[in-house]
Coordinates of C-alpha atoms and ligand atoms in Angstrom, one line a residue:
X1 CA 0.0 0.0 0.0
X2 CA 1.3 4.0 -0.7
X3 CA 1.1 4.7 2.6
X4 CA 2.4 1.4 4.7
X5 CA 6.1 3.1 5.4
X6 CA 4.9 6.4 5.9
X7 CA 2.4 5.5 8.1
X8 CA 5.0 3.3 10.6
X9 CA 6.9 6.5 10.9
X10 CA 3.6 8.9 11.2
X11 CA 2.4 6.8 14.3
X12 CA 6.0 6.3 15.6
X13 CA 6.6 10.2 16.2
X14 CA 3.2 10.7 17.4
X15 CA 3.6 7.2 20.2
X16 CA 7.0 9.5 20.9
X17 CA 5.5 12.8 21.2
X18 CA 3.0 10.8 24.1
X19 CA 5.3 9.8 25.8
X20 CA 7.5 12.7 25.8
X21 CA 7.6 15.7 27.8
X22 CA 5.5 18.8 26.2
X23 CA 7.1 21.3 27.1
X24 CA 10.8 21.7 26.6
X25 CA 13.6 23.7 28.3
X26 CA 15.8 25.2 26.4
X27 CA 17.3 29.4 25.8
X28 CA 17.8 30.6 22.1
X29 CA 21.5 30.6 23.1
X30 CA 21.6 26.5 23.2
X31 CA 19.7 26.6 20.3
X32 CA 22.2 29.2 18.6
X33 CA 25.4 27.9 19.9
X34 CA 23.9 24.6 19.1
X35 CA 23.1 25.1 14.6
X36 CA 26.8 26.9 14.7
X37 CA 28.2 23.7 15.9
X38 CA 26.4 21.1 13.8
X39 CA 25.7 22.6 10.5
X40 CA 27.5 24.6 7.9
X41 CA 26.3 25.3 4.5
X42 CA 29.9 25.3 3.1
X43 CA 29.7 22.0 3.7
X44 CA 27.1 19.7 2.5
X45 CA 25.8 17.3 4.7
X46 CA 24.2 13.8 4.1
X47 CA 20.3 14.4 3.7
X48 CA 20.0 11.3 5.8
X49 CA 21.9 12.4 8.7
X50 CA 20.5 16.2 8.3
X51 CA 16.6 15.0 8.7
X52 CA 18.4 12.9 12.0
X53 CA 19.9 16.0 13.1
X54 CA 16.5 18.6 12.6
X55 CA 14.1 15.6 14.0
X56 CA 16.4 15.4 17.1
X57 CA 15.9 19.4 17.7
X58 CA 11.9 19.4 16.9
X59 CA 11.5 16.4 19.3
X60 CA 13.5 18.3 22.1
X61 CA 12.8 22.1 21.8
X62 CA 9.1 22.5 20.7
X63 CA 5.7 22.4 23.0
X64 CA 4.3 19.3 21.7
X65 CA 1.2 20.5 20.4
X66 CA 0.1 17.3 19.4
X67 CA 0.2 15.7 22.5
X68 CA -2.8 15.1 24.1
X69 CA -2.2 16.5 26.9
X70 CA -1.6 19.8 25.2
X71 CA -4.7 22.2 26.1
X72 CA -3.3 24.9 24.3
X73 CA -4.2 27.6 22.0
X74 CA -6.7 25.8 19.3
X75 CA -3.5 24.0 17.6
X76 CA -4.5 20.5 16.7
X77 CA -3.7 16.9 16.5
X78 CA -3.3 16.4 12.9
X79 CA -4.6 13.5 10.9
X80 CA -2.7 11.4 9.2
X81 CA -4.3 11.6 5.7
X82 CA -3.5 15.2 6.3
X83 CA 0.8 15.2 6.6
X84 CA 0.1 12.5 3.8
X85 CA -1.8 15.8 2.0
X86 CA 1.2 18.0 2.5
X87 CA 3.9 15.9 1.5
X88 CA 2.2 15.1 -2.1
X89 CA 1.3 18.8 -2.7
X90 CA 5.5 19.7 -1.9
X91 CA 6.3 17.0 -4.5
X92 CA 3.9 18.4 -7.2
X93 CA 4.4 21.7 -6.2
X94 CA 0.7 22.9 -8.2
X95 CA 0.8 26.6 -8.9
X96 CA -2.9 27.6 -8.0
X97 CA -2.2 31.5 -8.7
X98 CA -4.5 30.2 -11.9
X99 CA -7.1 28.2 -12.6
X100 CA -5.5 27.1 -15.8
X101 CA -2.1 26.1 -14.7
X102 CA -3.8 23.8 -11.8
X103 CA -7.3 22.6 -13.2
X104 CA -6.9 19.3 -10.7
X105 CA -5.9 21.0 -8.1
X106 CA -8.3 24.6 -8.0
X107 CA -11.2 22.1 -8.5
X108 CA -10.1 19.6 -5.7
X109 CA -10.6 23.3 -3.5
X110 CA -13.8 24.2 -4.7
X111 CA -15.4 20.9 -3.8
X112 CA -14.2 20.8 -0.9
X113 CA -14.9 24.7 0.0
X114 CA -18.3 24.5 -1.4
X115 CA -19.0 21.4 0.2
X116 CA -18.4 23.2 3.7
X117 CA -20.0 26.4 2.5
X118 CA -23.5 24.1 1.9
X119 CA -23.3 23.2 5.4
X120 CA -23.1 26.2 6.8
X121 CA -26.0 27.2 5.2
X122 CA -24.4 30.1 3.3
X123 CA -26.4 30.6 -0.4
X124 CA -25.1 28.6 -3.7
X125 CA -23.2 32.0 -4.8
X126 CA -20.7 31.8 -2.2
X127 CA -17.3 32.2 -3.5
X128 CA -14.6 30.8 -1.1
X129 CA -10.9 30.6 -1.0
X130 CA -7.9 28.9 1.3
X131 CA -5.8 31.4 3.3
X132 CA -2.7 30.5 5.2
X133 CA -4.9 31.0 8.3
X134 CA -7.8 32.6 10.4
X135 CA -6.0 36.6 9.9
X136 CA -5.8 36.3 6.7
X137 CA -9.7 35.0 6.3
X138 CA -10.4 38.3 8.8
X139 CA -8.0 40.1 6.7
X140 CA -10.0 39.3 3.4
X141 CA -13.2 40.1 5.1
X142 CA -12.8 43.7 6.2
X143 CA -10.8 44.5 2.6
X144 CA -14.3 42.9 0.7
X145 CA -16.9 44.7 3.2
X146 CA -14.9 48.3 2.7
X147 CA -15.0 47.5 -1.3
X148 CA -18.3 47.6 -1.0
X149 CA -19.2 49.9 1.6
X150 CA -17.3 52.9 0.3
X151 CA -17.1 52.7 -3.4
X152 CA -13.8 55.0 -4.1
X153 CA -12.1 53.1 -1.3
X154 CA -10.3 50.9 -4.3
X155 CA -9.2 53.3 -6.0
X156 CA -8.2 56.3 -4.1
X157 CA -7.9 55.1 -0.9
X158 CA -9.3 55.4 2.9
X159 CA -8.2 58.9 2.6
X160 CA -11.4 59.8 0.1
X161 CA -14.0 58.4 3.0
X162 CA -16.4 61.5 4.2
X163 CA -16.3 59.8 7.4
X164 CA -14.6 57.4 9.2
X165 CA -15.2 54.1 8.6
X166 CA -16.3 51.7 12.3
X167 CA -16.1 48.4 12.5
X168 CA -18.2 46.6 15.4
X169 CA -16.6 44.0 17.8
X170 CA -16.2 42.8 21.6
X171 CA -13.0 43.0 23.5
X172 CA -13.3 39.3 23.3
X173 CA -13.0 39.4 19.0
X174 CA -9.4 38.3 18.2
X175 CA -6.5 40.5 18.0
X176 CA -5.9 40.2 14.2
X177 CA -8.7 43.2 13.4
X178 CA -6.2 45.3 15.0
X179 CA -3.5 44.6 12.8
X180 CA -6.2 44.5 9.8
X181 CA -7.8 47.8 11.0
X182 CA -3.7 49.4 10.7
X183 CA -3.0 47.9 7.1
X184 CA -6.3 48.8 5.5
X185 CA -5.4 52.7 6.2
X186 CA -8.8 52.8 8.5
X187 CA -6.5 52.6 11.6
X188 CA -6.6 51.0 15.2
X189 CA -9.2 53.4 16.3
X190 CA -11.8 52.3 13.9
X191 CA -12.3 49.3 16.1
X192 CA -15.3 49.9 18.6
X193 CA -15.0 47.6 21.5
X194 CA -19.1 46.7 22.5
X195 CA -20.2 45.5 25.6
X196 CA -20.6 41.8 26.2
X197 CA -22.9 40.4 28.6
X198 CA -22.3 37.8 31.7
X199 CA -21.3 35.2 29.3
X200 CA -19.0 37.5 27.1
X201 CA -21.1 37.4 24.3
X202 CA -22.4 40.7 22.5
X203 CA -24.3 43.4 24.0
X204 CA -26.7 44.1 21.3
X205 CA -28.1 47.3 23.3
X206 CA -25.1 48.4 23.6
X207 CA -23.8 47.9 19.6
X208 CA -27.6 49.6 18.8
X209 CA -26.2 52.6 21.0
X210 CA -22.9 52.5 20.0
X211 CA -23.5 52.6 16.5
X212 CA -26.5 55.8 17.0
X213 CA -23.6 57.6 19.1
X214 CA -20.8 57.2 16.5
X215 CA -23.3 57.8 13.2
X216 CA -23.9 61.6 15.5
X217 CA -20.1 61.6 15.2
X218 CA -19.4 61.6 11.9
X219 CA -18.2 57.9 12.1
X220 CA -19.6 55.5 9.4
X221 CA -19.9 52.3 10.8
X222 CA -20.1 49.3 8.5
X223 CA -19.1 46.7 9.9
X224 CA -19.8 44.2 12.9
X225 CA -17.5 41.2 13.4
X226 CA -19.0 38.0 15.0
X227 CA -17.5 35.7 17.2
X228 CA -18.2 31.9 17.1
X229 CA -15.7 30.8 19.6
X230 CA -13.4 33.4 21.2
X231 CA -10.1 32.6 21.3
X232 CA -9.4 33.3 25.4
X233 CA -13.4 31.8 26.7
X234 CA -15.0 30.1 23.8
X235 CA -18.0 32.3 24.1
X236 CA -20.9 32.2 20.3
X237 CA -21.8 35.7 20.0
X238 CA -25.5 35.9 19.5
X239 CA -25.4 35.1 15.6
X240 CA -29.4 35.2 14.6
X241 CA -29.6 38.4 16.1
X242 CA -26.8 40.2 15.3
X243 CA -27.5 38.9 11.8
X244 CA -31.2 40.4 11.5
X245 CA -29.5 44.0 13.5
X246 CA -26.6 43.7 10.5
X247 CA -29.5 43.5 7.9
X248 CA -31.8 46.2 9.3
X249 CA -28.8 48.6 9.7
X250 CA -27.1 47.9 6.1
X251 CA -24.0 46.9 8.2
X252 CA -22.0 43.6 6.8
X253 CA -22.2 40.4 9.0
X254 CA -18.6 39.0 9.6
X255 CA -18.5 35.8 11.3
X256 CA -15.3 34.9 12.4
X257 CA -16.0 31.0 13.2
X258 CA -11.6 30.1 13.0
X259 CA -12.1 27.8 16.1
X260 CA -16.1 26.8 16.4
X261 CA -16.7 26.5 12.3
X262 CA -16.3 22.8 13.0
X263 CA -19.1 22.3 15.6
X264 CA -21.3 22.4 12.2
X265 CA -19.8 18.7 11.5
X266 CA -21.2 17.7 15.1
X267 CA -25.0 17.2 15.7
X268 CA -24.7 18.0 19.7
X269 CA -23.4 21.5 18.3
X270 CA -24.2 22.4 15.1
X271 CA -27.2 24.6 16.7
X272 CA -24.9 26.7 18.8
X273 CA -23.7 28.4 15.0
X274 CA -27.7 28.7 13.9
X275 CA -27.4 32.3 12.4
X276 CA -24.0 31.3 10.7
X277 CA -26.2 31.0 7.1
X278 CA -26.8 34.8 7.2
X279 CA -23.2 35.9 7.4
X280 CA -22.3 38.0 4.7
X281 CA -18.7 36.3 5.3
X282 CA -17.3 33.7 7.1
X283 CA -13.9 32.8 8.7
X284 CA -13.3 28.9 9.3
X285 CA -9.9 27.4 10.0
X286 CA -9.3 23.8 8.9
X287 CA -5.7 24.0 11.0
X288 CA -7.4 24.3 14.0
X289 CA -10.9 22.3 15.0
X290 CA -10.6 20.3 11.5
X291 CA -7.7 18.6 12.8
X292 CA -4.6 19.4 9.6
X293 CA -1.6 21.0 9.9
X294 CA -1.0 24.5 9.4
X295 CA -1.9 26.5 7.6
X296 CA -5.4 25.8 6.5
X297 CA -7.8 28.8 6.9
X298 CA -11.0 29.7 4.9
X299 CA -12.6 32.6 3.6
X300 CA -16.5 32.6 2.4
X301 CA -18.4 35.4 1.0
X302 CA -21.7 35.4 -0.5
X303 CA -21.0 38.6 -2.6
X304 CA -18.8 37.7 -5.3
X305 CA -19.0 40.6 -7.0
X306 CA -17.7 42.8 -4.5
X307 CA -14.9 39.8 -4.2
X308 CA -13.7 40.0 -7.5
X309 CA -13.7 44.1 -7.0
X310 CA -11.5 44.1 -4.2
X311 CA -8.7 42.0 -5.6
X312 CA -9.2 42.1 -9.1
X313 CA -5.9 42.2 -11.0
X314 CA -4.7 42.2 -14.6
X315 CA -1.2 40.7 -15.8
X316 CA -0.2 40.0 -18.9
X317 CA 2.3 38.0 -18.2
X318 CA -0.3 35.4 -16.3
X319 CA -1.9 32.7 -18.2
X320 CA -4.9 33.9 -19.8
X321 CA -8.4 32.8 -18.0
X322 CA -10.5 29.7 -18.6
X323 CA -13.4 29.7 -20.0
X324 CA -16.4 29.2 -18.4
X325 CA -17.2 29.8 -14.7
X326 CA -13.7 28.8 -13.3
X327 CA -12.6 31.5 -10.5
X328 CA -8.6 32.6 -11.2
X329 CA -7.3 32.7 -7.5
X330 CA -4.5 35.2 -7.9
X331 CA -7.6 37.7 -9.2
X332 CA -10.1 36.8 -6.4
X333 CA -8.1 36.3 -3.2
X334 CA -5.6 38.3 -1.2
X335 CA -2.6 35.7 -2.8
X336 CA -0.8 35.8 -5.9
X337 CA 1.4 32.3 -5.9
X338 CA -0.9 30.0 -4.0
X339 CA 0.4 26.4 -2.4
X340 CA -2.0 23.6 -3.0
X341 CA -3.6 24.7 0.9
X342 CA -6.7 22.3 0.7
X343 CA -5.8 19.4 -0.4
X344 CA -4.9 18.5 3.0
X345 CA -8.7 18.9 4.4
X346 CA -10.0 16.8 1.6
X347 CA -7.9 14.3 1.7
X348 CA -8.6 13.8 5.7
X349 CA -12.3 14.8 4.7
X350 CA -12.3 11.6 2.2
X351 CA -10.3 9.2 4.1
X352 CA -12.5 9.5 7.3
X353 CA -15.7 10.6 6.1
X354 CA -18.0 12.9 7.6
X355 CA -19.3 10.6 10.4
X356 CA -15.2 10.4 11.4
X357 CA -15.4 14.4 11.9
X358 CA -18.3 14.4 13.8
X359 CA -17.0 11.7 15.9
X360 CA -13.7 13.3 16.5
X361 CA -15.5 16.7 17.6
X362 CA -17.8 15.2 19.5
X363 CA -15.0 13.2 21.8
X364 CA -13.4 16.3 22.1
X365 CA -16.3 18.2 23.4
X366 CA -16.9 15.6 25.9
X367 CA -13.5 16.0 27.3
X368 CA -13.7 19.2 27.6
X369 CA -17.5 19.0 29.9
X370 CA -15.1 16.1 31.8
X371 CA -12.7 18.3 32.4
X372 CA -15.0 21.0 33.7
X373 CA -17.0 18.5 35.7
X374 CA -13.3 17.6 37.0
X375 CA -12.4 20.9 37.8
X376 CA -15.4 22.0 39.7
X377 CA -15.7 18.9 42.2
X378 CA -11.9 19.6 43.1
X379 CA -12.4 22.7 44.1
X380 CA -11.4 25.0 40.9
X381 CA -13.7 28.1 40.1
X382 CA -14.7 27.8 36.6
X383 CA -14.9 31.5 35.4
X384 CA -16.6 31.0 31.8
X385 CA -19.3 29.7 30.3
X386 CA -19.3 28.1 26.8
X387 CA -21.1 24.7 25.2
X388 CA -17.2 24.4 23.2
X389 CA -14.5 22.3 25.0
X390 CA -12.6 25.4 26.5
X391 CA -12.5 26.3 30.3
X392 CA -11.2 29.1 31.7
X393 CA -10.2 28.9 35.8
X394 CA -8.5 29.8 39.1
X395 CA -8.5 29.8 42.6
X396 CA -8.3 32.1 44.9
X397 CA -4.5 33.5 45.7
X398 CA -2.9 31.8 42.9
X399 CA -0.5 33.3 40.6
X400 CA -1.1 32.1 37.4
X401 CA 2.4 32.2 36.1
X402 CA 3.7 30.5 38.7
X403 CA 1.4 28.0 38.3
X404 CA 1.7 27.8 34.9
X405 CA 5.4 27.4 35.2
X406 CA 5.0 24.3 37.6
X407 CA 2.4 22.3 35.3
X408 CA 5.0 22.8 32.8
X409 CA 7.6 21.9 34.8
X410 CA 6.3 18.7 36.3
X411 CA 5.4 18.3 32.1
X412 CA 1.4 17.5 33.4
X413 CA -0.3 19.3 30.4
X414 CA 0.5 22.6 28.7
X415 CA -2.3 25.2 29.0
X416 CA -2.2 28.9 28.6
X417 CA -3.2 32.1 30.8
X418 CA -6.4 34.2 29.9
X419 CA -7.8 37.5 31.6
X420 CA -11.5 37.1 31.9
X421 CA -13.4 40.4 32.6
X422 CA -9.6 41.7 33.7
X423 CA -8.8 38.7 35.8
X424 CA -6.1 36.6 35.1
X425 CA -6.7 32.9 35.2
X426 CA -5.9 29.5 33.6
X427 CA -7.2 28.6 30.2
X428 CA -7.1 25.0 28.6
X429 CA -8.9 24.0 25.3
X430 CA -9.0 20.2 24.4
X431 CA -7.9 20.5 21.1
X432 CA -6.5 16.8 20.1
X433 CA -8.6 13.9 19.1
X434 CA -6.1 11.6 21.1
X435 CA -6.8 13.1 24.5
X436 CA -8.6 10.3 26.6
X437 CA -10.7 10.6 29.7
X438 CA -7.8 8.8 31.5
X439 CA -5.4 12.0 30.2
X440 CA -7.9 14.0 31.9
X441 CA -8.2 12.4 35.1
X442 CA -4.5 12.4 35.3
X443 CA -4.2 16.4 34.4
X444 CA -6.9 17.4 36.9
X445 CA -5.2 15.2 39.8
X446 CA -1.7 16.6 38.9
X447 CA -2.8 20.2 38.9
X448 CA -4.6 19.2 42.5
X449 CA -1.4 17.8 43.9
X450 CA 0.6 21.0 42.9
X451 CA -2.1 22.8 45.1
X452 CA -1.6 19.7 47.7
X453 CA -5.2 20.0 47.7
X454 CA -7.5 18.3 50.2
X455 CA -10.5 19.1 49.1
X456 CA -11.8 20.4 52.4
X457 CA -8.3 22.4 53.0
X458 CA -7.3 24.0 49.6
X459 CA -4.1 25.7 50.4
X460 CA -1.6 27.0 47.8
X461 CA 1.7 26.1 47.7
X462 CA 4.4 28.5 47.9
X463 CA 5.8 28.4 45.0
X464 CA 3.0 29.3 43.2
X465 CA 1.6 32.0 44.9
Ligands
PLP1 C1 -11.2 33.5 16.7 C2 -9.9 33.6 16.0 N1 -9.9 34.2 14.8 C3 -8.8 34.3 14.1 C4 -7.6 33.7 14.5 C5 -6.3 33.9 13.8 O1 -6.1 32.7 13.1 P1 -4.7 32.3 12.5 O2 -3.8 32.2 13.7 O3 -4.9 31.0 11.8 O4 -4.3 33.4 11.6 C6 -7.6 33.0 15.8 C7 -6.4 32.4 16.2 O5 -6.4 31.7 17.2 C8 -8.8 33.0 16.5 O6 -8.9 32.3 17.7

């Protein structure tokens, strides 16, 4: 079979990476003094002994985020018809810049974006693309929604607007809008931060009279940007409402869905992302919930017209365009070159069916209600509220780095720190379809034996106070 030897060696890193310690211990010196010492590109070295030598460093100075007892920052387990993906598309190197130069390979994307795009809901229309990852999806989004908001924005630039243009999110939206808000010459301060209620979703009073203040202003809001899964809680901002405010306002509907996109697979879920279908765009990362390698984001937009406006493009020197309906990507996306991205979904798609994907999410969502079940009956306070598999928590007196730094060091599990309404506290997200109800027990004991904790006498140790 094609895949018997790599396979052997796929399952052999990822039985090592289990049994390894996640988080390593090492200074950029070691690693500097290190490359001097071993490799010089004067001198060729063996391939053989180079992939020894560059497997030896990944296996010692990375955080395993494949392990399953890394609760880290969405970053998945990957699949193995996934790597399998990746490793064809770097021997066929496809050019996708063009439909033409990479008919296979452009329509291998389509089916599997439009396939995705149907179960959101979104309307036949849709055009989609791969990005390298969720900013660039978010990225795409606000350049699209100005395109069509402000008509001379293409052309002669934010500078022409008669007012400034506002885009709508919670403090709880993810940080890429602010870099996004800087590059598209709108700048930082275009971002208005609404309310969120107890369960740090959006305040849609508060957007109504946010948006009536700023219009008084001289701002032109156009924008409100959706959250289906925020990065630090997990929180669904309330989609079918903000969907039918965005339509009665003439405001564009940007859900950004990079983490909870793939609760759509899974039938216990897929009604937490009802309102999705009205989006006038949609961010949806396959490298993080859909379980491939990075990167793998997705852009939908059910305006095409305004997509092909905002990164239309002529070149002679490009191959000319197919007839009939096929989509040139270098004309329609923010990318010129373009790397075979999605071949890696459909692959993993194909070889383990949908039914595979909703089991997968599904065992990951129950570990994530164990560990909160877990967490609670030892004593932990549980400061967020989300149906995803992400909880945020603390205890009283703790210091959060210090903490952090023991679970690391005793190498129980890797998780990350959060503020939640400006308090610091521990966040883990069960993002790996190999974490097991016994990896959980384990975590939750170890983090209770770092507090020494008798349930009826919670004390904190020193050293993490
Ligand atoms: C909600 C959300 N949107 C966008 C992004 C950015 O995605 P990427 O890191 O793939 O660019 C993230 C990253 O975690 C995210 O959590």
């Amino acid at each position: 079979m094609i895949t018997d030897s790599f396979q052997g060696k796929f399952e052999q890193v990822q039985a090592a990476i289990a049994d390894g310690p996640i988080t390593p211990r090492v200074a950029p010196e070691d690693i500097r003094t290190h490359l001097q010492s071993r490799f010089d590109f004067a001198k060729p070295m063996a391939l053989d002994d180079a992939i020894v030598a560059v497997e030896e460093m990944l296996k010692g100075w990375q955080v395993h985020v494949t392990h399953p007892r890394y609760f880290g920052l969405f970053n998945p387990s990957v699949t193995f018809a996934s790597t399998v993906a990746d490793s064809l598309v770097a021997m066929y190197n496809p050019q996708l810049a063009s439909w033409r130069t990479s008919p296979a390979a452009n329509e291998i994307e389509k089916f599997t974006l439009d396939w995705l795009a149907r179960k959101f809901g979104l309307p036949c229309e849709t055009v989609s693309n791969f990005t390298n990852g969720g900013a660039e999806a978010n990225l795409s989004a606000v350049t699209v929604a100005l395109t069509r908001s402000f008509p001379g924005y293409g052309e002669v630039g934010a500078r022409t607007l008669h007012a400034t243009p506002a885009i709508y999110l919670t403090g709880e939206a993810h940080h890429s809008f602010s870099k996004i808000a800087h590059m598209s010459g709108i700048g930082r301060n275009a971002l208005r931060k609404v309310a969120t209620d107890h369960n740090l979703r959006m305040d849609l009073t508060d957007l109504a009279g946010k948006i009536e203040e700023d219009r008084a202003n001289g701002f032109a809001p156009f924008m409100v940007v959706a959250t289906a899964g925020t990065t630090a809680a997990g929180a669904i901002d309330p989609l079918p409402e903000l969907g039918d405010f965005c339509r009665t306002h003439g405001l564009w509907f940007h859900v950004d869905a990079a983490w909870g996109g793939a609760a759509i697979l899974a039938p216990s879920l897929r009604n937490f992302l009802r309102g999705i279908e009205h989006a006038d765009s949609v961010t949806c990362d396959a490298h993080k919930w859909f379980s491939v390698p990075m990167g793998c984001g997705m852009f939908f937009c059910r305006h095409p017209e305004n997509v092909l406006e905002a990164f239309r493009a002529e070149a002679a020197y490009m191959p000319g365009k197919a007839n009939g309906a096929a989509l040139d990507p270098y004309t329609s996306t923010v990318q010129w070159s373009r790397r075979f991205i999605g071949l890696k979904l459909f692959l993993s798609l194909v070889s383990h069916g949908e039914s595979g994907y909703a089991e997968m999410i599904e065992h990951q969502s129950a570990m994530g209600r164990l560990l909160r079940q877990l967490l609670s009956d030892s004593g932990w306070r549980i400061v967020n509220e989300t149906q995803l598999p992400l909880v945020c928590f603390t205890r009283e007196g703790l210091d959060i780095r210090k903490f952090l730094a023991c679970l690391y060091d005793r190498q129980i599990a890797w998780m990350s720190e959060a503020q939640i309404r400006g308090e610091s506290v521990i966040r883990a997200c069960v993002t790996s379809f190999r974490t097991t109800e016994r990896d959980v027990q384990q975590i939750v004991e170890g983090m209770n034996r770092i507090m020494n904790v008798d349930a009826a006498l919670p004390s904190v140790p020193a050293e993490c106070r």
